[in-house]
Coordinates of C-alpha atoms in Angstrom, one line a residue:
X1497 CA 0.0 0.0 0.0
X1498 CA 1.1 3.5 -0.8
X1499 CA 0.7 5.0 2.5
X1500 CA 3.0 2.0 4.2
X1501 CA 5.9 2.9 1.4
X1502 CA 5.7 6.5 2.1
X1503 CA 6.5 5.7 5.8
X1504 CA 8.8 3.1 5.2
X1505 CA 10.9 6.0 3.3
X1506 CA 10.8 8.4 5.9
X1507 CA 12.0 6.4 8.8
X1508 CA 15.2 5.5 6.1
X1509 CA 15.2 9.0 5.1
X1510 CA 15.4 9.5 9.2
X1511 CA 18.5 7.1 9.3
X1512 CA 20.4 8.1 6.4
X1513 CA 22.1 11.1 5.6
X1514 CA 21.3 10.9 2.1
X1515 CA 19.6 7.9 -0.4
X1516 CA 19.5 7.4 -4.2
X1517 CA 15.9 7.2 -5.5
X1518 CA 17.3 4.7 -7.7
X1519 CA 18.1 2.4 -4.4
X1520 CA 14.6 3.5 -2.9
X1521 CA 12.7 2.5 -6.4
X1522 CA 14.7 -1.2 -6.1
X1523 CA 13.7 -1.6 -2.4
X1524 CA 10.0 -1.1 -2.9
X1525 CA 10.3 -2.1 -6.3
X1526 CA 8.5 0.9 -7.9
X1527 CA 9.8 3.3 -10.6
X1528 CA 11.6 6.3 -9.9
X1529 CA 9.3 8.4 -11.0
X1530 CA 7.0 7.0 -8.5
X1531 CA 9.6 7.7 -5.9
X1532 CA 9.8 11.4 -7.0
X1533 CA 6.1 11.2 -6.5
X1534 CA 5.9 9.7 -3.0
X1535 CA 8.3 12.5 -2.2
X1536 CA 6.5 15.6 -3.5
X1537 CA 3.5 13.6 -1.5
X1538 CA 5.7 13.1 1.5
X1539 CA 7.1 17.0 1.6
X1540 CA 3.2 18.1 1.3
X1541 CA 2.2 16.4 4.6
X1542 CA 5.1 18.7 6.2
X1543 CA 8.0 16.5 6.2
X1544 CA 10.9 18.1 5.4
X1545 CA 12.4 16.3 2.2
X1546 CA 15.3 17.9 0.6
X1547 CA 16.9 16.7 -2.7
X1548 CA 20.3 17.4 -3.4
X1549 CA 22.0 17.2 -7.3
X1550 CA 25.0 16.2 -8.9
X1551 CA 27.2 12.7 -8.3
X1552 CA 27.6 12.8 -4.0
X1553 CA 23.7 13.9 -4.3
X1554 CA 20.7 12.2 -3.1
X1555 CA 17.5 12.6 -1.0
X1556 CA 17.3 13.8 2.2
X1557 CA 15.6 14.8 5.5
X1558 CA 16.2 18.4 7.0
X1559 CA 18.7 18.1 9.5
X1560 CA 16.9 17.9 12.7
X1561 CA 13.8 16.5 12.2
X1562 CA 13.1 13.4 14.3
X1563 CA 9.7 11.5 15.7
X1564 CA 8.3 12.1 18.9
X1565 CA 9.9 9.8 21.4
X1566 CA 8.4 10.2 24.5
X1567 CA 5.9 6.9 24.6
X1568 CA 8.9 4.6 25.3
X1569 CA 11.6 4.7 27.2
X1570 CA 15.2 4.0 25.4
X1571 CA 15.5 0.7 27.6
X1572 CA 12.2 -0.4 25.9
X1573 CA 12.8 0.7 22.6
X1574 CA 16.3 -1.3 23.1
X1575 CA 14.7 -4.5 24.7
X1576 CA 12.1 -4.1 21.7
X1577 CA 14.8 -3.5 19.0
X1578 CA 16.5 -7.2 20.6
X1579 CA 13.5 -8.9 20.3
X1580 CA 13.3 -8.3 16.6
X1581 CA 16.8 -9.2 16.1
X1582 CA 16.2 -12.5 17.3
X1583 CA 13.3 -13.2 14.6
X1584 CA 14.5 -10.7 11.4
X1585 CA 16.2 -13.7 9.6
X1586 CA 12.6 -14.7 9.1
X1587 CA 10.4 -11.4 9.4
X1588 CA 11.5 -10.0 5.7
X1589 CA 11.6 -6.5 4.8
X1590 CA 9.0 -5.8 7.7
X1591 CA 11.1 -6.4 10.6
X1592 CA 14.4 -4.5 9.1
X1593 CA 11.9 -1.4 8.5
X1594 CA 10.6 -1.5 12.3
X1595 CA 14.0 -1.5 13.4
X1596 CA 14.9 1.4 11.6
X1597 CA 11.8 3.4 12.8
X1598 CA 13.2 2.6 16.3
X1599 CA 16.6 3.4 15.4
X1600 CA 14.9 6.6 14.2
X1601 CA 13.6 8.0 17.4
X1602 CA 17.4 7.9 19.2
X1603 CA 18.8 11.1 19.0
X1604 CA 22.5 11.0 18.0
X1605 CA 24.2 11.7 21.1
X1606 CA 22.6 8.2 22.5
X1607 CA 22.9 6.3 19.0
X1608 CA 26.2 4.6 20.2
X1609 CA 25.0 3.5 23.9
X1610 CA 21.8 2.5 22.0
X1611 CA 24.0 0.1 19.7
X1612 CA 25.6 -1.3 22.7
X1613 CA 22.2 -2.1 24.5
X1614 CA 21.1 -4.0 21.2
X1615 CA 24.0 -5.8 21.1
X1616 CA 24.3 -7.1 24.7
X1617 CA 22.1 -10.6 23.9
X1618 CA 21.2 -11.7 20.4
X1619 CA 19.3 -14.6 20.3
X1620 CA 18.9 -16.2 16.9
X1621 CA 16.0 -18.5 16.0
X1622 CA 17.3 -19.7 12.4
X1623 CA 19.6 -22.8 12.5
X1624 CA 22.5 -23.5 11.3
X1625 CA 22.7 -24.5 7.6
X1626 CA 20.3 -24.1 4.6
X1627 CA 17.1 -23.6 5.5
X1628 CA 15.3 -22.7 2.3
X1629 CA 12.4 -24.8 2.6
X1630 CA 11.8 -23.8 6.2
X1631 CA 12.2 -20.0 5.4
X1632 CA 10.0 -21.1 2.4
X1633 CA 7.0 -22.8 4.7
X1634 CA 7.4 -19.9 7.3
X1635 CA 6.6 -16.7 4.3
X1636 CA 3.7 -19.0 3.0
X1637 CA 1.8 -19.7 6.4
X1638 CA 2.4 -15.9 7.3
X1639 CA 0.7 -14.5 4.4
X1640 CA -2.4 -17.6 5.0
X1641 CA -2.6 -15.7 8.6
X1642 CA -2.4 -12.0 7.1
X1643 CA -5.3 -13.2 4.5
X1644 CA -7.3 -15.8 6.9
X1645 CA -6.5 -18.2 3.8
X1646 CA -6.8 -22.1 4.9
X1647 CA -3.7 -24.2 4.2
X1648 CA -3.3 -28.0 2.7
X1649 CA -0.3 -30.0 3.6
X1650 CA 0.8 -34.4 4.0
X1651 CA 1.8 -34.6 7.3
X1652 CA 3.8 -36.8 8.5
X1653 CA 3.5 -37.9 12.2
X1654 CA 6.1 -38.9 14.6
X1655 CA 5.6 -43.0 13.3
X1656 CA 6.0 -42.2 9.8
X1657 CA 2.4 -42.2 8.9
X1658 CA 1.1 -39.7 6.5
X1659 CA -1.8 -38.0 6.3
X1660 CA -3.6 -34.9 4.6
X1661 CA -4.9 -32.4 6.4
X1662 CA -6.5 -28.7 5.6
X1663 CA -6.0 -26.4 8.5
X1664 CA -7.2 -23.0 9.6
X1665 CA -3.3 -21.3 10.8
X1666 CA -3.9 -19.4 13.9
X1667 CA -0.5 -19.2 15.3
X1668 CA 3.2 -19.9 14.4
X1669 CA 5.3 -20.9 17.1
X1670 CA 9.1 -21.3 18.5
X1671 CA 9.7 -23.9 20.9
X1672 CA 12.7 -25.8 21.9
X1673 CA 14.1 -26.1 18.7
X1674 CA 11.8 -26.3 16.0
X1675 CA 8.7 -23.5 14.4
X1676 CA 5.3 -24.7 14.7
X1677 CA 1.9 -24.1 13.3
X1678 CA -1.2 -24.0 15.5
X1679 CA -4.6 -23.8 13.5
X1680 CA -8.0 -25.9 12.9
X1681 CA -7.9 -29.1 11.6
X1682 CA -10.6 -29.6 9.4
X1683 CA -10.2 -33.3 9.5
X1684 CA -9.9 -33.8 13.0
X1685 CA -12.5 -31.0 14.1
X1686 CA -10.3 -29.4 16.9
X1687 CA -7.0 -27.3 16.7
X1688 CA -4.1 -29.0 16.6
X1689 CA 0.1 -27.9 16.5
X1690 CA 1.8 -29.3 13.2
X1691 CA 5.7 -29.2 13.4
X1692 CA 6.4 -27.1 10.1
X1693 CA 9.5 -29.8 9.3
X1694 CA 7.0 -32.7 8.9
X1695 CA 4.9 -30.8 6.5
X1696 CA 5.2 -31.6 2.7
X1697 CA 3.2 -30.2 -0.5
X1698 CA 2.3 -27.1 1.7
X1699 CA 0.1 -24.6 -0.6
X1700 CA -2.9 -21.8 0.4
X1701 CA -6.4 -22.7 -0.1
X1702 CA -8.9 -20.9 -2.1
X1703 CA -10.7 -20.8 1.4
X1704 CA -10.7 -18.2 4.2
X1705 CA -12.0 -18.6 7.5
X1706 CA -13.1 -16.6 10.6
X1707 CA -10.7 -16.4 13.4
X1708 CA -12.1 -17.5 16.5
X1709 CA -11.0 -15.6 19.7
X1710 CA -9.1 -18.4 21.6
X1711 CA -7.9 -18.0 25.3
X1712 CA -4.1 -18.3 25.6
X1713 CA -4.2 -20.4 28.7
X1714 CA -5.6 -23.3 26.8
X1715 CA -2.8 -23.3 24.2
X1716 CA -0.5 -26.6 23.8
X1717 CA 2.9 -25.2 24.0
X1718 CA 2.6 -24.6 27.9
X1719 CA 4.1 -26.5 30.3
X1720 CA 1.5 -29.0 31.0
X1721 CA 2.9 -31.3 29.9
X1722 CA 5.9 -32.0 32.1
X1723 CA 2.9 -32.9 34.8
X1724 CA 4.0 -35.4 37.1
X1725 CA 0.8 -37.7 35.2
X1726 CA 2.6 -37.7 32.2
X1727 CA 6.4 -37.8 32.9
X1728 CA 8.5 -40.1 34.9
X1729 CA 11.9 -39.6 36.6
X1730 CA 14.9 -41.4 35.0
X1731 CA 18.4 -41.9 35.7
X1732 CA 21.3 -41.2 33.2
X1733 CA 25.1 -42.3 33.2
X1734 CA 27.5 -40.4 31.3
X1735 CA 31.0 -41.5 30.6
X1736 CA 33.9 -39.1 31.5
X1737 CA 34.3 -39.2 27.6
X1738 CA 30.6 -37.8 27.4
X1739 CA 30.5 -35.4 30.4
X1740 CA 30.8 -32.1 27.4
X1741 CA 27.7 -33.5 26.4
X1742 CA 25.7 -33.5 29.7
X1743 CA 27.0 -30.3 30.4
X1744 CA 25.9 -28.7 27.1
X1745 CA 22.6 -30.8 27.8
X1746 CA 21.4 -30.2 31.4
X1747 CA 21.7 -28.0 34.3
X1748 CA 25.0 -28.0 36.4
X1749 CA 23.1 -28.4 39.6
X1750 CA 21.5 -31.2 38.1
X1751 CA 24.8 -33.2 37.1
X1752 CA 26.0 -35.3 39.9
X1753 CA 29.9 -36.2 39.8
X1754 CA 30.3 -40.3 39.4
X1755 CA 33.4 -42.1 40.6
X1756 CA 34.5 -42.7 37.0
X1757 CA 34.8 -39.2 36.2
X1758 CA 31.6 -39.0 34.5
X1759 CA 27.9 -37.9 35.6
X1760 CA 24.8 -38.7 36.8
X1761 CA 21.6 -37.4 36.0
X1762 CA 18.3 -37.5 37.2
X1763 CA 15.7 -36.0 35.2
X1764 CA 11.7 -36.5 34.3
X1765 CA 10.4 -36.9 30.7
X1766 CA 7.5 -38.0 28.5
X1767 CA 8.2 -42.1 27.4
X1768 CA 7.4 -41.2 24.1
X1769 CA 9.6 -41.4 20.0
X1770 CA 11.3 -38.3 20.7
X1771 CA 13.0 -39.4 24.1
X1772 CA 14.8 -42.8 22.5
X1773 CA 15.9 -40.7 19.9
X1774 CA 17.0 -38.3 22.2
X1775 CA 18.8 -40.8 24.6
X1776 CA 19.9 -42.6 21.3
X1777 CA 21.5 -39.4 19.6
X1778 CA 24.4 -39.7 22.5
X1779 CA 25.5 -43.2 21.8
X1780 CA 28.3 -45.2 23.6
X1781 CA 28.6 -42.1 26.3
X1782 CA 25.2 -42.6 28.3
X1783 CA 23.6 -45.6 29.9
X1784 CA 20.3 -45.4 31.4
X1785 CA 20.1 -46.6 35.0
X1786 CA 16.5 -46.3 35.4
X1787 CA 13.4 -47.2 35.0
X1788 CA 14.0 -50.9 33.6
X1789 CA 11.6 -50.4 31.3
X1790 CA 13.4 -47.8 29.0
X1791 CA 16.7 -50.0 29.4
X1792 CA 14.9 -52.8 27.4
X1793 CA 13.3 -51.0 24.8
X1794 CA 16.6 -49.2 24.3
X1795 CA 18.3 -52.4 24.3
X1796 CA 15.9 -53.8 21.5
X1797 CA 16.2 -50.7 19.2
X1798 CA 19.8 -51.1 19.8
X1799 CA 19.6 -54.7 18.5
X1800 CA 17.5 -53.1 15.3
X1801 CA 20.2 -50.7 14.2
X1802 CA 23.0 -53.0 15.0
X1803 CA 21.5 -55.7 12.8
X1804 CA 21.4 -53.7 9.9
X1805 CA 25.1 -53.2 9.7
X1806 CA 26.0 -56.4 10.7
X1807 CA 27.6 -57.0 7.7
X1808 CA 30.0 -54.5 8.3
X1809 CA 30.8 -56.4 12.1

């Protein structure tokens, strides 16, 4: 929309000395002649745009001019500024333009105890790696939430099975380490949180939907469950030659020293496909202790992968 491009070139204008309506025209990918436009439109609301000829020339904001900053505080605007660090590798051109409207509203003689604010934690979300299709299913499920579109993907659950569902996307979500979608499932007639990796053939329906209103307390990512009803405790051995690995993994107060020079640990978790793998992904360096139970089944999916090498025994 026009009006979001003319404000989206005066918070650059506000952070740039000077910028070529050539590199403006790319960015929103306009003509220049529609820049020269938005700028004759700009200076009539009373913003002070001055253009400036020859080769060192460029657009420009009279020096001085700045937004009112007095609804936050610089520690906000810097905590807000952080958040939307963590997330720009996947907000697009949106997120970069926010941060320079924040950037904006910091007068110069702050700027520099600004940057060092920003830069004191940086958490980043993206992985390590290629993530093309990821960054490709994120753009497509936020545009089906800015346009209430339904989505259709295969999805592939935890045992391998595969099944297609159409879903109304409420919500995308970060947890532990992977992005989620939370939305209606058609076929199951209840909402339901997809794990965006196990999605294949995503595309937008033709469909939109109503967004219901729905309470936050009732959403799946909380910590329900880690309840005692659906956890129990087990105990872990690591190897001296695995004790980097239970200190990148748990807690220091939860790592108890063992005679051998490894650890032990005592922890609670869900007997579900995601623990062996997670208990299997540390190989030779842990033993579980306890409950028998776990030490059996890992012992037979042990047997399972060893058998299919045993050619190479």
């Amino acid at each position: 929309m026009k009006i979001d491009r003319l404000l989206s070139i005066v918070i650059l204008l506000m952070n740039r000395p000077l910028v070529q309506a050539k590199d403006l025209a790319e960015m929103f990918e306009v003509s220049v002649r529609t820049i020269y436009r938005d700028i004759d439109s700009i200076n009539g609301a009373g913003i002070p745009v001055v253009t400036y000829q020859g080769s060192n020339g460029g657009i420009g904001l009279m020096e001085g001019y700045r937004l009112d900053r007095n609804v936050l505080t610089e520690r906000e605007l810097a905590d807000i500024f952080t958040a939307l660090q963590s997330v720009s590798s996947y907000g697009g051109r949106r997120h970069n333009l926010l941060m320079e409207k924040i950037s904006s509203v910091i007068p110069p003689s702050k700027s520099q105890a600004f940057r060092t604010k920003t830069t004191q934690l940086i958490v980043d979300f993206s992985p390590w790696g290629l993530q093309g299709l990821l960054e490709e299913r994120l753009s497509l499920l936020k545009e089906a939430l800015e346009e209430s579109i339904a989505v259709a993907f295969d999805y592939v659950d935890a045992d391998g099975g595969v099944s297609h569902r159409s879903v109304e996307p409420y919500t995308l979500v970060h947890k532990g380490a992977g992005w989620y979608l939370y939305g209606y499932c058609t076929e199951r007639q209840d909402f339901r949180l997809f794990k965006l990796q196990r999605m294949k053939a995503l595309v937008k329906e033709t469909r939109s939907y109503e967004r219901l209103d729905i309470p936050l307390k009732d959403l799946p990512w909380t910590e329900g469950w880690k309840e005692t009803l659906h956890t129990q405790a087990i105990v872990l051995h690591f190897s001296a030659e695995g004790r980097h690995l239970a200190e990148d993994y748990f807690d220091s107060e939860e790592l108890e020293p063992a005679g051998d020079g490894g650890y032990t640990v005592k922890v609670a978790y869900a007997e579900n496909n995601w623990l062996y793998g997670f208990l299997l992904s540390f190989g030779t360096v842990v033993e579980v202790m306890e409950p028998e139970p776990i030490r059996r089944k890992l012992a037979g999916l042990a047997a399972e992968i060893a058998a299919k090498y045993k050619d190479c025994l």
